[in-house]
Short mmCIF file of C-alpha atoms in Angstrom, two decimals:
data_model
loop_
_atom_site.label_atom_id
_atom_site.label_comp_id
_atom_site.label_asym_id
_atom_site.label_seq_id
_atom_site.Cartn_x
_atom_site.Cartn_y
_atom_site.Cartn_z
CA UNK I 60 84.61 194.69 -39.62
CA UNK I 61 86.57 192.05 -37.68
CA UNK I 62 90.28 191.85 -38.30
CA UNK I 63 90.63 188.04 -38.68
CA UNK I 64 87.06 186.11 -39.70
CA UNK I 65 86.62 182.42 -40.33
CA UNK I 66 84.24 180.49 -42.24
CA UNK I 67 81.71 178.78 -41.59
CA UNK I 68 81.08 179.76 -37.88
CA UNK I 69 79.23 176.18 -37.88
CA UNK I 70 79.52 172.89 -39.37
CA UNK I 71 77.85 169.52 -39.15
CA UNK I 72 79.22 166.87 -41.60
CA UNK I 73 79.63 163.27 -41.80
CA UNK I 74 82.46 160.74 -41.18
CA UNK I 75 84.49 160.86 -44.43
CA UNK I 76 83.44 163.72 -45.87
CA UNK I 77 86.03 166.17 -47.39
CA UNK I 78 85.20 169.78 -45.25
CA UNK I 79 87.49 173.30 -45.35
CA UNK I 80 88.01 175.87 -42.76
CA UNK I 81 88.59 179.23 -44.36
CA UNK I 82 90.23 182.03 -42.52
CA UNK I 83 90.83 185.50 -43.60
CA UNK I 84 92.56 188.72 -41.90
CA UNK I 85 92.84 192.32 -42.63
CA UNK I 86 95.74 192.75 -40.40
CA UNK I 87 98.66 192.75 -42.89
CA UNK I 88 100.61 190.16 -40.62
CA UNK I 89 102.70 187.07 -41.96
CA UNK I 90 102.21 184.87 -39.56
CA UNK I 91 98.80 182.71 -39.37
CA UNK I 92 98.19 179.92 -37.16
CA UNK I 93 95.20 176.62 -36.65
CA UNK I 94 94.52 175.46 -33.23
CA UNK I 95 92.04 173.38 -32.13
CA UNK I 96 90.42 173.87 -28.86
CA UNK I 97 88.77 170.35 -26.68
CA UNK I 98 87.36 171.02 -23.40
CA UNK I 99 89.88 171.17 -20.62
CA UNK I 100 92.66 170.48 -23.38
CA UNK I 101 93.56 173.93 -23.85
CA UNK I 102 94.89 175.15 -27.27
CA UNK I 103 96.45 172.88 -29.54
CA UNK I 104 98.92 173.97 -32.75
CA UNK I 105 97.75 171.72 -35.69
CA UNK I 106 99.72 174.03 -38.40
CA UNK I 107 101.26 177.25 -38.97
CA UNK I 108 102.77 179.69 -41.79
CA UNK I 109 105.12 182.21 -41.61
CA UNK I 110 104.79 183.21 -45.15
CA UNK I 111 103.27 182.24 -48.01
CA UNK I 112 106.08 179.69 -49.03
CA UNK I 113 106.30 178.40 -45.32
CA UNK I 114 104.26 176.10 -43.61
CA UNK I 115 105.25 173.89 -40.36
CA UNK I 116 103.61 170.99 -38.57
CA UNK I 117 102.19 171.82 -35.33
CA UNK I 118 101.45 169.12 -32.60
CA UNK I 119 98.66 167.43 -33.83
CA UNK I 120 98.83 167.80 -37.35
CA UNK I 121 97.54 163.98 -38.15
CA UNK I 122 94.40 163.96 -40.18
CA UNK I 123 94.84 167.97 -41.46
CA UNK I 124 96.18 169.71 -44.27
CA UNK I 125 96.35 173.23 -45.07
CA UNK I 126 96.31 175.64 -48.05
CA UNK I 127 98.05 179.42 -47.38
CA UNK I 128 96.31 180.78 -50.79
CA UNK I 129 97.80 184.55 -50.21
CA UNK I 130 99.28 186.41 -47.35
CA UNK I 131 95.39 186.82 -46.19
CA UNK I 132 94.52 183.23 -46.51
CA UNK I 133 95.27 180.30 -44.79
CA UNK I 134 92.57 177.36 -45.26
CA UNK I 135 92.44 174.08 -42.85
CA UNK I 136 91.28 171.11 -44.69
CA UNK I 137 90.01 167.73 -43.39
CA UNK I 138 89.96 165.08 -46.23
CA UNK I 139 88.41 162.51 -44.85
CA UNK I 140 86.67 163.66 -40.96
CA UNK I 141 86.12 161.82 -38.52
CA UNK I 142 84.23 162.41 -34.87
CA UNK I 143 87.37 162.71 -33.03
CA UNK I 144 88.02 165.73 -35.15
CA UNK I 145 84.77 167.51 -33.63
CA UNK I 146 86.11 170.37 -31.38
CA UNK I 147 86.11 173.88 -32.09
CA UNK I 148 88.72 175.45 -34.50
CA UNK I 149 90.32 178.77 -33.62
CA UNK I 150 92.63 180.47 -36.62
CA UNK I 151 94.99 183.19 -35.31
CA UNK I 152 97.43 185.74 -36.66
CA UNK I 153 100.69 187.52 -35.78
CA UNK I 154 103.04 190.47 -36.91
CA UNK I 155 106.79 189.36 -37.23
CA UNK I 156 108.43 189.01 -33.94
CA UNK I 157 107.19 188.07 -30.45
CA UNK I 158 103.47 189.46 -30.71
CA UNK I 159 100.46 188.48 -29.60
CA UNK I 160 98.61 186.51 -31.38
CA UNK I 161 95.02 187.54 -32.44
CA UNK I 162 92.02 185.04 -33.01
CA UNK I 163 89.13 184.88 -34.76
CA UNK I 164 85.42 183.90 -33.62
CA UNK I 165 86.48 180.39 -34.40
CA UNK I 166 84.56 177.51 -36.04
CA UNK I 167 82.36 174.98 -34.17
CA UNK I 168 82.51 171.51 -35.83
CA UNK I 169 80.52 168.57 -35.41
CA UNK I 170 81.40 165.29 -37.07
CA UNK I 171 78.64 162.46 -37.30
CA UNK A 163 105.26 170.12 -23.34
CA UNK A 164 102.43 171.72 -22.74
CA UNK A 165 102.82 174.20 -19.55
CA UNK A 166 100.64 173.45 -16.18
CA UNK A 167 98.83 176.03 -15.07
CA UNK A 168 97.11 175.85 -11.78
CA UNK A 169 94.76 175.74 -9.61
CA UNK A 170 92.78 174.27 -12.64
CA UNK A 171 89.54 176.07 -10.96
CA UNK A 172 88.94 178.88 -8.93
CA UNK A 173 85.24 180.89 -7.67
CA UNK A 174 85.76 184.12 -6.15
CA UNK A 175 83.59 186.89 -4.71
CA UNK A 176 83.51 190.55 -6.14
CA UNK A 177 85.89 192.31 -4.82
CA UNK A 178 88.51 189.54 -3.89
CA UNK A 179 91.68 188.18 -5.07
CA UNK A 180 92.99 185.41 -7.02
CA UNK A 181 96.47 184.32 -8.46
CA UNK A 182 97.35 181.71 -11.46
CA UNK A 183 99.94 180.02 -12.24
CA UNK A 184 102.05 178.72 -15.24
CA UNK A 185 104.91 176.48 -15.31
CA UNK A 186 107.08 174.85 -18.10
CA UNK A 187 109.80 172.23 -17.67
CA UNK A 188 111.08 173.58 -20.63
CA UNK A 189 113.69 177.18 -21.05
CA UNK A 190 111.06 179.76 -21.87
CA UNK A 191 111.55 183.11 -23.71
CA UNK A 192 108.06 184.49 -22.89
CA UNK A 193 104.73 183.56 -21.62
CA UNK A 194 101.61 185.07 -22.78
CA UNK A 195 98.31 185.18 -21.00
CA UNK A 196 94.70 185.10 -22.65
CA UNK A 197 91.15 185.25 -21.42
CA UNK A 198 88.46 183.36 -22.72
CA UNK A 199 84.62 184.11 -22.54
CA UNK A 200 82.46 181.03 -22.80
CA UNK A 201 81.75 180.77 -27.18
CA UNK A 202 84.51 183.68 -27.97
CA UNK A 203 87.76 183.78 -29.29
CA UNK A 204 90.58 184.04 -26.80
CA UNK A 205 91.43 187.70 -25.91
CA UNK A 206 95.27 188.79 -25.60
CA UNK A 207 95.85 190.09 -21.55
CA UNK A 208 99.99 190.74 -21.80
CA UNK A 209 103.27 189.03 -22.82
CA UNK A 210 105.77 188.76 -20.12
CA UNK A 211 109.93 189.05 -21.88
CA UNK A 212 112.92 186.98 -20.62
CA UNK A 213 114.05 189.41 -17.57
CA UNK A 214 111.34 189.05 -14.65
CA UNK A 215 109.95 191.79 -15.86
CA UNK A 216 106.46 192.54 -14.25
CA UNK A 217 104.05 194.04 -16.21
CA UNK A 218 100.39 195.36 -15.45
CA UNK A 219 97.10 196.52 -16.32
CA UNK A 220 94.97 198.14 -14.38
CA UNK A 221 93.99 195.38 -11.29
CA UNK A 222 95.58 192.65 -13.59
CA UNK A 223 99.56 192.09 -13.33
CA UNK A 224 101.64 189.45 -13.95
CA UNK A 225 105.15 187.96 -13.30
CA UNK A 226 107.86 186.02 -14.93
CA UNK A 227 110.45 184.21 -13.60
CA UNK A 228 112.88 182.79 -16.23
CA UNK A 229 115.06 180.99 -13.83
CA UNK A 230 111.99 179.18 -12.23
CA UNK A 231 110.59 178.84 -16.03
CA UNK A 232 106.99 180.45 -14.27
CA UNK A 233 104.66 183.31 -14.57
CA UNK A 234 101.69 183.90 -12.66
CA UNK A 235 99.13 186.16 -13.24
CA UNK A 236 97.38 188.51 -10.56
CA UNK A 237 93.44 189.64 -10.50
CA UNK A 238 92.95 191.98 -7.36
CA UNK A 239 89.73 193.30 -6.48
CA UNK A 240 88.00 191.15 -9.01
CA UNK A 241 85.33 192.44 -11.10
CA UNK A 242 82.16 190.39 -12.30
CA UNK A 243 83.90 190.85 -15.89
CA UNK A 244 86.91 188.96 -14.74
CA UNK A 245 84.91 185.41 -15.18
CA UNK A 246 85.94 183.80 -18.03
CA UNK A 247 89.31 180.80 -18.69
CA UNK A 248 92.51 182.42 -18.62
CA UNK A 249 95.19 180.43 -20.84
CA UNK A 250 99.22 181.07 -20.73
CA UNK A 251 100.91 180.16 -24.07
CA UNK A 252 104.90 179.63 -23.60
CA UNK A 253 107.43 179.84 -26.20
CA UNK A 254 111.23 179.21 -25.43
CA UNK A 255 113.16 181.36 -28.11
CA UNK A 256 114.44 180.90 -31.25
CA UNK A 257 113.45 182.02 -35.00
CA UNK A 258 110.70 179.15 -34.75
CA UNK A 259 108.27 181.33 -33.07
CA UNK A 260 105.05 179.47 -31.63
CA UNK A 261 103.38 179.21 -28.39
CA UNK A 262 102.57 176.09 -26.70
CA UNK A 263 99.39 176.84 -23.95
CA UNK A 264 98.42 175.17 -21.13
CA UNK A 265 95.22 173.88 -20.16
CA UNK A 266 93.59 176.51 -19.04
CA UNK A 267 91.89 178.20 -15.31
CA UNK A 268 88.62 178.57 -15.18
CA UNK A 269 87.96 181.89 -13.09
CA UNK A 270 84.41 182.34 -11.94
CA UNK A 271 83.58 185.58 -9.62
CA UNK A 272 80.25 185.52 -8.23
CA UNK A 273 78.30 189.22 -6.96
#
């Protein structure tokens, strides 16, 4: 079973509709991260948690809101999309300290 | 900031060589480099420490220059496997730990 999964894998939806981006790992780490991912934009930080009581602002955190339900959990909510917010999603986690960071399969999402 | 890596492309032959490069006009702490298949999740290559320290694995190394905030990554003898974007993610110290990547190379070896 993969260490870090996300659900769905792939989403249509419409502009200003309510959608969440689950993501799950059986890695035991504290630290879980959202980027999303644009063609020749690279990796971008929308929000990250250090714990379960801690959660920080990334760079482009306009638009998103996020849930860290357990030390497992971290959810990525968009209340109200929009088409600029179609890209692909990545969620990643990370043990304490400088470590690499490890993704999951991501979520593609398309917003009408 | 967002590092630049460069060149933003690059199409080899089996067998030959290619180097990328990341640079930050910010302090850095460490760099770390990913590859990318087309559709996957990015794949962890190697983080480089404060120290030039050079690290490698197997025909990929890399490099890290604190003083010149850069790191560049070698691929020698490329392999068919090698295509794929390779991404650096920079983070300059400090209990706030987060990495900030760059755009991304796009590495394409050809038979």
């Amino acid at each position: 079973d993969a260490d870090v999964t996300q659900t769905p894998r792939n989403r249509i939806t419409k502009t200003g509709k309510r959608i969440m981006l689950e993501c799950s790992q059986t890695k035991g780490h504290d630290r879980m991260y959202w980027y999303r991912q644009d063609p020749g934009l690279g990796l971008r930080l929308i929000y990250y948690s250090f714990d379960v009581k801690d959660i920080n602002k990334g760079e482009i955190s306009d638009g998103y809101s996020v849930s860290r339900q357990a030390q497992a959990k971290f959810s990525l909510s968009l209340e109200s999309a929009i088409p600029n917010q179609t890209a692909l999603y990545f969620c990643a986690t990370s043990g304490k300290g400088r470590e690499t960071q490890y993704f999951g399969p991501g979520t593609r999402l398309l917003v009408l | 900031q967002q590092p630049v890596q460069s060149p933003q492309a690059v199409i080899l032959r089996e067998g030959e060589d290619a180097v990328i490069n990341c640079s930050s006009s910010k302090a850095l702490y460490s760099v770390h480099w990913y590859r990318q298949k087309h559709g996957e999740a990015p794949v962890f290559l190697m983080i480089l420490l404060k120290g030039g320290e050079q690290k490698g694995h197997e025909k990929i190394s890399a490099s890290f220059n604190e003083k010149k905030q850069q790191s560049s990554l070698y691929l020698t003898a490329s392999q068919l496997s090698y295509s794929g974007t390779y991404f650096c993610g920079t983070e300059g110290g400090g209990s706030n730990y987060k990495l900030t990547f760059g755009k991304g190379t796009l590495l394409t070896v050809n038979p």
